[in-house]
Amino acid sequence: MDVGTESKLYIGKYEVVSFLGRGGMAETYRCRHHGIGGFEKHVVVKRIRPEFAQETLYVQMFLDEARLHGVLNHSNIAQVFEIDEADGIPFMAMEYVDGPTLTEVYRKASAQKRIHFGHLARVVSGIAMGLDYVHNASSMDGKPLGLVHRDVSPGNIMVNMDGVPKLLDFGVAKAVDRMVDETQGGGLKGKVRYMAPEQIARGETSPLSDVYSLGVTLFVVTTGKLPYVGATDAELMTEIVDGRAVSPSELDPDYPRDLERIVKWAIHTNPAKRLPNGRMFHSVLDKFIAEGGGYSTEQEYLDWLAALFPTADSYGVESPPLSLMSEGGSSGTGSAKDVRAAVV
């Protein structure tokens, strides 16, 4: 059924357009922000799941993420605009990235036999610059944040249709002044298959851990495989710690040797022998793009993206229709709890 003005759903001042997804602690919605003079802007609203809204630890973790992410201002980092609450449930309003994840980019390029090493290197190069900014970021009063993302992976990278890659999701980021100790809740933080060996073996994370994760990301989106063959997390962790990575050229004899050297440097088992920082990662990838086997102009890259994703409905998660979302919802400034009930 059609949704009239009187039955629109809101989270705070943000009109819900569609449900995007749900994670372990939070859920996300595509929303519309209205202003005077016909102003409209799409945003992503991420809010803590209602069942955790009274759990002090979960709320503090969510607020930590919003506070740390909100300080960051870089073209390769999805922006946080504000944090607020609706019906006692905290939420943050973030930049809406109109485009696919890097996972979707790889899958579409692979399916269409359009894998281009230089274009994919461009995406990773942009994220490397974003990470370098994150690792050197300071608080509003100039104190180093000591940020480590700890969850760099293709699914946490999006590419807008202007070709700009954006790093998302600072939910498990490490920082010197997090209010919730990173060890609370137990377990390793991040995805095992992208974790650095020092994190698995000793629980140590640093900017070099993020460099490693980005190196694995580059390996995955240029080969379609992980650098390890373990079938379980336990097997993967053993192989990662032992440094038993396969070479990209073992999977693809035509893999560019210049790019292979970069990948191997980024995922070196010994952090002291790894690519030293995101800026250097960006620099060597840009050289590969300009001079090596991955030659790619910006226009060629944009044309490639446009060919892979000719329309907005060729990427992204399918969302429940608004007619479904309106059932059981409320009107006006409807409660966040109503929104959840309507989309589940």
GROMACS .gro file of C-alpha atoms in nm:
model
  344
    1MET     CA    1   0.000   0.000   0.000
    2ASP     CA    2   0.107   0.361  -0.044
    3VAL     CA    3   0.258   0.537   0.252
    4GLY     CA    4   0.109   0.876   0.318
    5THR     CA    5   0.269   1.164   0.503
    6GLU     CA    6   0.077   1.078   0.816
    7SER     CA    7   0.232   0.730   0.836
    8LYS     CA    8   0.598   0.809   0.773
    9LEU     CA    9   0.842   0.655   1.017
   10TYR     CA   10   1.117   0.850   1.188
   11ILE     CA   11   1.424   0.795   1.401
   12GLY     CA   12   1.451   1.129   1.572
   13LYS     CA   13   1.430   1.390   1.296
   14TYR     CA   14   1.529   1.143   1.023
   15GLU     CA   15   1.261   0.995   0.800
   16VAL     CA   16   1.321   0.624   0.739
   17VAL     CA   17   1.347   0.531   0.371
   18SER     CA   18   1.466   0.170   0.395
   19PHE     CA   19   1.626  -0.085   0.622
   20LEU     CA   20   1.989  -0.158   0.534
   21GLY     CA   21   2.110  -0.424   0.774
   22ARG     CA   22   2.164  -0.553   1.125
   23GLY     CA   23   2.486  -0.647   1.301
   24GLY     CA   24   2.564  -0.792   1.639
   25MET     CA   25   2.507  -0.467   1.827
   26ALA     CA   26   2.348  -0.218   1.588
   27GLU     CA   27   2.117  -0.180   1.289
   28THR     CA   28   2.127   0.066   1.003
   29TYR     CA   29   1.868   0.253   0.800
   30ARG     CA   30   1.877   0.474   0.497
   31CYS     CA   31   1.702   0.794   0.600
   32ARG     CA   32   1.610   1.135   0.465
   33HIS     CA   33   1.683   1.460   0.645
   34HIS     CA   34   1.448   1.747   0.561
   35GLY     CA   35   1.530   2.115   0.610
   36ILE     CA   36   1.383   2.452   0.527
   37GLY     CA   37   1.348   2.565   0.167
   38GLY     CA   38   1.298   2.212   0.036
   39PHE     CA   39   1.639   2.091   0.159
   40GLU     CA   40   1.678   1.712   0.155
   41LYS     CA   41   1.977   1.491   0.225
   42HIS     CA   42   2.011   1.115   0.247
   43VAL     CA   43   2.198   0.983   0.549
   44VAL     CA   44   2.258   0.648   0.713
   45VAL     CA   45   2.127   0.621   1.066
   46LYS     CA   46   2.298   0.358   1.276
   47ARG     CA   47   2.139   0.287   1.611
   48ILE     CA   48   2.196   0.039   1.886
   49ARG     CA   49   1.957  -0.253   1.870
   50PRO     CA   50   1.664  -0.188   2.108
   51GLU     CA   51   1.725  -0.508   2.306
   52PHE     CA   52   2.069  -0.370   2.403
   53ALA     CA   53   1.955  -0.014   2.478
   54GLN     CA   54   1.957  -0.074   2.855
   55GLU     CA   55   2.286  -0.266   2.858
   56THR     CA   56   2.550  -0.025   2.989
   57LEU     CA   57   2.844  -0.200   2.822
   58TYR     CA   58   2.682  -0.208   2.477
   59VAL     CA   59   2.566   0.151   2.502
   60GLN     CA   60   2.912   0.270   2.604
   61MET     CA   61   3.075   0.076   2.320
   62PHE     CA   62   2.833   0.235   2.074
   63LEU     CA   63   2.896   0.583   2.214
   64ASP     CA   64   3.272   0.522   2.198
   65GLU     CA   65   3.243   0.434   1.830
   66ALA     CA   66   3.036   0.744   1.755
   67ARG     CA   67   3.266   0.974   1.952
   68LEU     CA   68   3.586   0.844   1.791
   69HIS     CA   69   3.445   0.820   1.439
   70GLY     CA   70   3.290   1.166   1.470
   71VAL     CA   71   3.631   1.332   1.512
   72LEU     CA   72   3.750   1.200   1.176
   73ASN     CA   73   3.724   1.418   0.866
   74HIS     CA   74   3.881   1.271   0.553
   75SER     CA   75   3.758   1.209   0.200
   76ASN     CA   76   3.824   0.834   0.232
   77ILE     CA   77   3.640   0.795   0.564
   78ALA     CA   78   3.259   0.788   0.581
   79GLN     CA   79   3.162   1.088   0.794
   80VAL     CA   80   2.959   1.095   1.116
   81PHE     CA   81   2.735   1.403   1.132
   82GLU     CA   82   2.581   1.376   1.477
   83ILE     CA   83   2.490   1.149   1.765
   84ASP     CA   84   2.157   1.167   1.945
   85GLU     CA   85   1.889   0.943   2.087
   86ALA     CA   86   1.526   0.866   2.009
   87ASP     CA   87   1.302   0.708   2.273
   88GLY     CA   88   1.610   0.647   2.485
   89ILE     CA   89   1.795   0.456   2.211
   90PRO     CA   90   2.125   0.612   2.094
   91PHE     CA   91   2.187   0.658   1.723
   92MET     CA   92   2.437   0.827   1.496
   93ALA     CA   93   2.368   0.992   1.160
   94MET     CA   94   2.638   0.920   0.904
   95GLU     CA   95   2.727   0.990   0.544
   96TYR     CA   96   2.523   0.789   0.295
   97VAL     CA   97   2.764   0.638   0.043
   98ASP     CA   98   2.577   0.590  -0.283
   99GLY     CA   99   2.761   0.294  -0.428
  100PRO     CA  100   2.869  -0.068  -0.384
  101THR     CA  101   3.098  -0.231  -0.132
  102LEU     CA  102   3.437  -0.345  -0.254
  103THR     CA  103   3.304  -0.700  -0.220
  104GLU     CA  104   3.030  -0.614  -0.469
  105VAL     CA  105   3.280  -0.445  -0.701
  106TYR     CA  106   3.496  -0.757  -0.711
  107ARG     CA  107   3.202  -0.994  -0.760
  108LYS     CA  108   3.054  -0.790  -1.044
  109ALA     CA  109   3.392  -0.745  -1.214
  110SER     CA  110   3.467  -1.116  -1.181
  111ALA     CA  111   3.127  -1.221  -1.315
  112GLN     CA  112   3.168  -0.989  -1.615
  113LYS     CA  113   3.534  -1.087  -1.666
  114ARG     CA  114   3.637  -0.725  -1.611
  115ILE     CA  115   3.893  -0.766  -1.333
  116HIS     CA  116   4.138  -0.478  -1.373
  117PHE     CA  117   4.435  -0.476  -1.138
  118GLY     CA  118   4.497  -0.104  -1.174
  119HIS     CA  119   4.139  -0.001  -1.106
  120LEU     CA  120   4.117  -0.224  -0.798
  121ALA     CA  121   4.453  -0.090  -0.681
  122ARG     CA  122   4.305   0.262  -0.705
  123VAL     CA  123   4.037   0.169  -0.454
  124VAL     CA  124   4.286   0.017  -0.210
  125SER     CA  125   4.523   0.311  -0.257
  126GLY     CA  126   4.252   0.553  -0.146
  127ILE     CA  127   4.177   0.345   0.162
  128ALA     CA  128   4.550   0.338   0.242
  129MET     CA  129   4.545   0.718   0.258
  130GLY     CA  130   4.235   0.706   0.476
  131LEU     CA  131   4.408   0.465   0.713
  132ASP     CA  132   4.717   0.684   0.729
  133TYR     CA  133   4.493   0.971   0.836
  134VAL     CA  134   4.319   0.753   1.096
  135HIS     CA  135   4.648   0.634   1.244
  136ASN     CA  136   4.771   0.992   1.285
  137ALA     CA  137   4.441   1.150   1.393
  138SER     CA  138   4.413   1.368   1.701
  139SER     CA  139   4.125   1.463   1.927
  140MET     CA  140   3.967   1.809   1.920
  141ASP     CA  141   4.219   1.923   2.182
  142GLY     CA  142   4.515   1.795   1.983
  143LYS     CA  143   4.587   1.471   2.169
  144PRO     CA  144   4.680   1.169   1.952
  145LEU     CA  145   4.390   0.925   1.938
  146GLY     CA  146   4.607   0.620   1.878
  147LEU     CA  147   4.337   0.477   1.652
  148VAL     CA  148   4.359   0.132   1.494
  149HIS     CA  149   4.057   0.027   1.287
  150ARG     CA  150   4.097  -0.351   1.344
  151ASP     CA  151   3.829  -0.452   1.093
  152VAL     CA  152   3.960  -0.355   0.749
  153SER     CA  153   3.802  -0.584   0.489
  154PRO     CA  154   3.627  -0.556   0.149
  155GLY     CA  155   3.286  -0.547   0.317
  156ASN     CA  156   3.383  -0.240   0.520
  157ILE     CA  157   3.491  -0.044   0.212
  158MET     CA  158   3.240   0.127  -0.016
  159VAL     CA  159   3.297   0.311  -0.342
  160ASN     CA  160   3.070   0.599  -0.434
  161MET     CA  161   2.975   0.657  -0.794
  162ASP     CA  162   3.232   0.936  -0.820
  163GLY     CA  163   3.488   0.660  -0.765
  164VAL     CA  164   3.588   0.768  -0.413
  165PRO     CA  165   3.647   0.474  -0.176
  166LYS     CA  166   3.526   0.512   0.183
  167LEU     CA  167   3.625   0.316   0.493
  168LEU     CA  168   3.334   0.230   0.722
  169ASP     CA  169   3.258   0.080   1.063
  170PHE     CA  170   3.478   0.180   1.355
  171GLY     CA  171   3.280  -0.043   1.591
  172VAL     CA  172   3.582  -0.243   1.711
  173ALA     CA  173   3.843   0.030   1.666
  174LYS     CA  174   4.115   0.057   1.929
  175ALA     CA  175   4.199   0.397   2.077
  176VAL     CA  176   4.399   0.524   2.372
  177ASP     CA  177   4.097   0.684   2.541
  178ARG     CA  178   3.811   0.444   2.480
  179MET     CA  179   3.581   0.449   2.780
  180VAL     CA  180   3.525   0.075   2.747
  181ASP     CA  181   3.839  -0.137   2.777
  182GLU     CA  182   3.898  -0.324   2.453
  183THR     CA  183   3.932  -0.655   2.633
  184GLN     CA  184   3.582  -0.637   2.779
  185GLY     CA  185   3.357  -0.890   2.612
  186GLY     CA  186   3.658  -1.111   2.537
  187GLY     CA  187   3.772  -1.261   2.209
  188LEU     CA  188   3.961  -1.131   1.910
  189LYS     CA  189   3.830  -0.811   1.752
  190GLY     CA  190   3.770  -0.823   1.377
  191LYS     CA  191   3.752  -1.096   1.113
  192VAL     CA  192   4.000  -1.380   1.157
  193ARG     CA  193   4.074  -1.415   0.786
  194TYR     CA  194   4.196  -1.053   0.770
  195MET     CA  195   4.379  -1.045   1.105
  196ALA     CA  196   4.750  -0.982   1.139
  197PRO     CA  197   4.963  -1.261   1.289
  198GLU     CA  198   5.070  -1.050   1.587
  199GLN     CA  199   4.707  -0.992   1.681
  200ILE     CA  200   4.627  -1.363   1.669
  201ALA     CA  201   4.944  -1.475   1.846
  202ARG     CA  202   4.984  -1.204   2.110
  203GLY     CA  203   4.674  -0.984   2.098
  204GLU     CA  204   4.886  -0.693   1.972
  205THR     CA  205   4.734  -0.438   1.736
  206SER     CA  206   4.892  -0.131   1.580
  207PRO     CA  207   4.870   0.066   1.255
  208LEU     CA  208   5.078  -0.215   1.102
  209SER     CA  209   4.794  -0.456   1.179
  210ASP     CA  210   4.562  -0.243   0.964
  211VAL     CA  211   4.826  -0.237   0.688
  212TYR     CA  212   4.827  -0.616   0.698
  213SER     CA  213   4.447  -0.635   0.678
  214LEU     CA  214   4.446  -0.397   0.382
  215GLY     CA  215   4.711  -0.614   0.217
  216VAL     CA  216   4.489  -0.920   0.257
  217THR     CA  217   4.201  -0.715   0.115
  218LEU     CA  218   4.412  -0.630  -0.191
  219PHE     CA  219   4.505  -0.998  -0.230
  220VAL     CA  220   4.141  -1.108  -0.209
  221VAL     CA  221   3.996  -0.857  -0.457
  222THR     CA  222   4.267  -0.922  -0.715
  223THR     CA  223   4.270  -1.304  -0.693
  224GLY     CA  224   3.929  -1.397  -0.556
  225LYS     CA  225   4.100  -1.608  -0.289
  226LEU     CA  226   4.247  -1.571   0.057
  227PRO     CA  227   4.624  -1.606   0.089
  228TYR     CA  228   4.561  -1.905   0.318
  229VAL     CA  229   4.386  -2.236   0.258
  230GLY     CA  230   4.266  -2.331   0.608
  231ALA     CA  231   3.907  -2.453   0.618
  232THR     CA  232   3.840  -2.348   0.978
  233ASP     CA  233   3.926  -2.042   1.187
  234ALA     CA  234   4.172  -2.253   1.388
  235GLU     CA  235   4.352  -2.369   1.072
  236LEU     CA  236   4.353  -2.016   0.932
  237MET     CA  237   4.502  -1.874   1.251
  238THR     CA  238   4.781  -2.132   1.249
  239GLU     CA  239   4.867  -2.057   0.886
  240ILE     CA  240   4.857  -1.680   0.942
  241VAL     CA  241   5.084  -1.695   1.248
  242ASP     CA  242   5.324  -1.931   1.068
  243GLY     CA  243   5.333  -1.704   0.762
  244ARG     CA  244   5.218  -1.973   0.520
  245ALA     CA  245   5.063  -1.738   0.265
  246VAL     CA  246   5.046  -1.846  -0.097
  247SER     CA  247   5.172  -1.607  -0.363
  248PRO     CA  248   4.919  -1.442  -0.595
  249SER     CA  249   5.109  -1.577  -0.896
  250GLU     CA  250   5.048  -1.932  -0.770
  251LEU     CA  251   4.678  -1.863  -0.823
  252ASP     CA  252   4.717  -1.657  -1.140
  253PRO     CA  253   5.034  -1.697  -1.350
  254ASP     CA  254   4.954  -1.363  -1.519
  255TYR     CA  255   4.938  -1.172  -1.190
  256PRO     CA  256   5.154  -0.856  -1.221
  257ARG     CA  257   5.487  -0.908  -1.047
  258ASP     CA  258   5.501  -0.545  -0.929
  259LEU     CA  259   5.165  -0.586  -0.758
  260GLU     CA  260   5.268  -0.920  -0.611
  261ARG     CA  261   5.570  -0.757  -0.447
  262ILE     CA  262   5.342  -0.494  -0.291
  263VAL     CA  263   5.099  -0.757  -0.161
  264LYS     CA  264   5.379  -0.967  -0.010
  265TRP     CA  265   5.530  -0.659   0.152
  266ALA     CA  266   5.194  -0.562   0.303
  267ILE     CA  267   5.122  -0.908   0.450
  268HIS     CA  268   5.470  -0.988   0.577
  269THR     CA  269   5.447  -1.194   0.895
  270ASN     CA  270   5.704  -0.976   1.071
  271PRO     CA  271   5.558  -0.627   1.134
  272ALA     CA  272   5.908  -0.477   1.123
  273LYS     CA  273   5.944  -0.596   0.761
  274ARG     CA  274   5.594  -0.494   0.654
  275LEU     CA  275   5.497  -0.185   0.455
  276PRO     CA  276   5.555   0.077   0.725
  277ASN     CA  277   5.237   0.284   0.696
  278GLY     CA  278   4.933   0.370   0.488
  279ARG     CA  279   5.106   0.658   0.312
  280MET     CA  280   5.378   0.430   0.178
  281PHE     CA  281   5.114   0.174   0.079
  282HIS     CA  282   4.937   0.448  -0.117
  283SER     CA  283   5.264   0.560  -0.277
  284VAL     CA  284   5.372   0.219  -0.406
  285LEU     CA  285   5.023   0.144  -0.539
  286ASP     CA  286   5.011   0.477  -0.719
  287LYS     CA  287   5.345   0.396  -0.881
  288PHE     CA  288   5.205   0.059  -0.992
  289ILE     CA  289   4.898   0.233  -1.137
  290ALA     CA  290   5.105   0.493  -1.322
  291GLU     CA  291   5.405   0.290  -1.434
  292GLY     CA  292   5.353  -0.080  -1.369
  293GLY     CA  293   5.126  -0.347  -1.505
  294GLY     CA  294   4.817  -0.179  -1.365
  295TYR     CA  295   4.805   0.133  -1.577
  296SER     CA  296   4.480   0.313  -1.502
  297THR     CA  297   4.367   0.666  -1.572
  298GLU     CA  298   4.098   0.822  -1.357
  299GLN     CA  299   3.856   0.840  -1.649
  300GLU     CA  300   3.913   0.474  -1.739
  301TYR     CA  301   3.851   0.383  -1.376
  302LEU     CA  302   3.525   0.581  -1.365
  303ASP     CA  303   3.409   0.430  -1.695
  304TRP     CA  304   3.484   0.083  -1.558
  305LEU     CA  305   3.276   0.149  -1.246
  306ALA     CA  306   2.989   0.289  -1.452
  307ALA     CA  307   2.992  -0.018  -1.675
  308LEU     CA  308   2.984  -0.250  -1.373
  309PHE     CA  309   2.705  -0.056  -1.200
  310PRO     CA  310   2.497   0.125  -1.462
  311THR     CA  311   2.204   0.190  -1.227
  312ALA     CA  312   2.153   0.237  -0.855
  313ASP     CA  313   1.959  -0.089  -0.829
  314SER     CA  314   2.262  -0.283  -0.956
  315TYR     CA  315   2.427  -0.268  -0.614
  316GLY     CA  316   2.331  -0.271  -0.249
  317VAL     CA  317   2.118  -0.478  -0.016
  318GLU     CA  318   1.755  -0.526  -0.105
  319SER     CA  319   1.536  -0.343   0.144
  320PRO     CA  320   1.181  -0.413   0.257
  321PRO     CA  321   0.929  -0.201   0.065
  322LEU     CA  322   0.792   0.103   0.242
  323SER     CA  323   0.447  -0.055   0.242
  324LEU     CA  324   0.585  -0.334   0.461
  325MET     CA  325   0.777  -0.090   0.679
  326SER     CA  326   0.462   0.108   0.750
  327GLU     CA  327   0.275  -0.183   0.901
  328GLY     CA  328   0.260  -0.143   1.275
  329GLY     CA  329   0.444   0.188   1.251
  330SER     CA  330   0.343   0.520   1.393
  331SER     CA  331   0.299   0.859   1.240
  332GLY     CA  332   0.480   1.186   1.284
  333THR     CA  333   0.797   1.142   1.487
  334GLY     CA  334   0.740   0.768   1.527
  335SER     CA  335   0.947   0.583   1.782
  336ALA     CA  336   1.264   0.395   1.701
  337LYS     CA  337   1.106   0.086   1.855
  338ASP     CA  338   0.820   0.109   1.605
  339VAL     CA  339   1.070   0.126   1.318
  340ARG     CA  340   1.237  -0.195   1.428
  341ALA     CA  341   0.907  -0.378   1.466
  342ALA     CA  342   0.799  -0.268   1.120
  343VAL     CA  343   1.105  -0.395   0.934
  344VAL     CA  344   1.177  -0.726   1.107
   0.00000   0.00000   0.00000
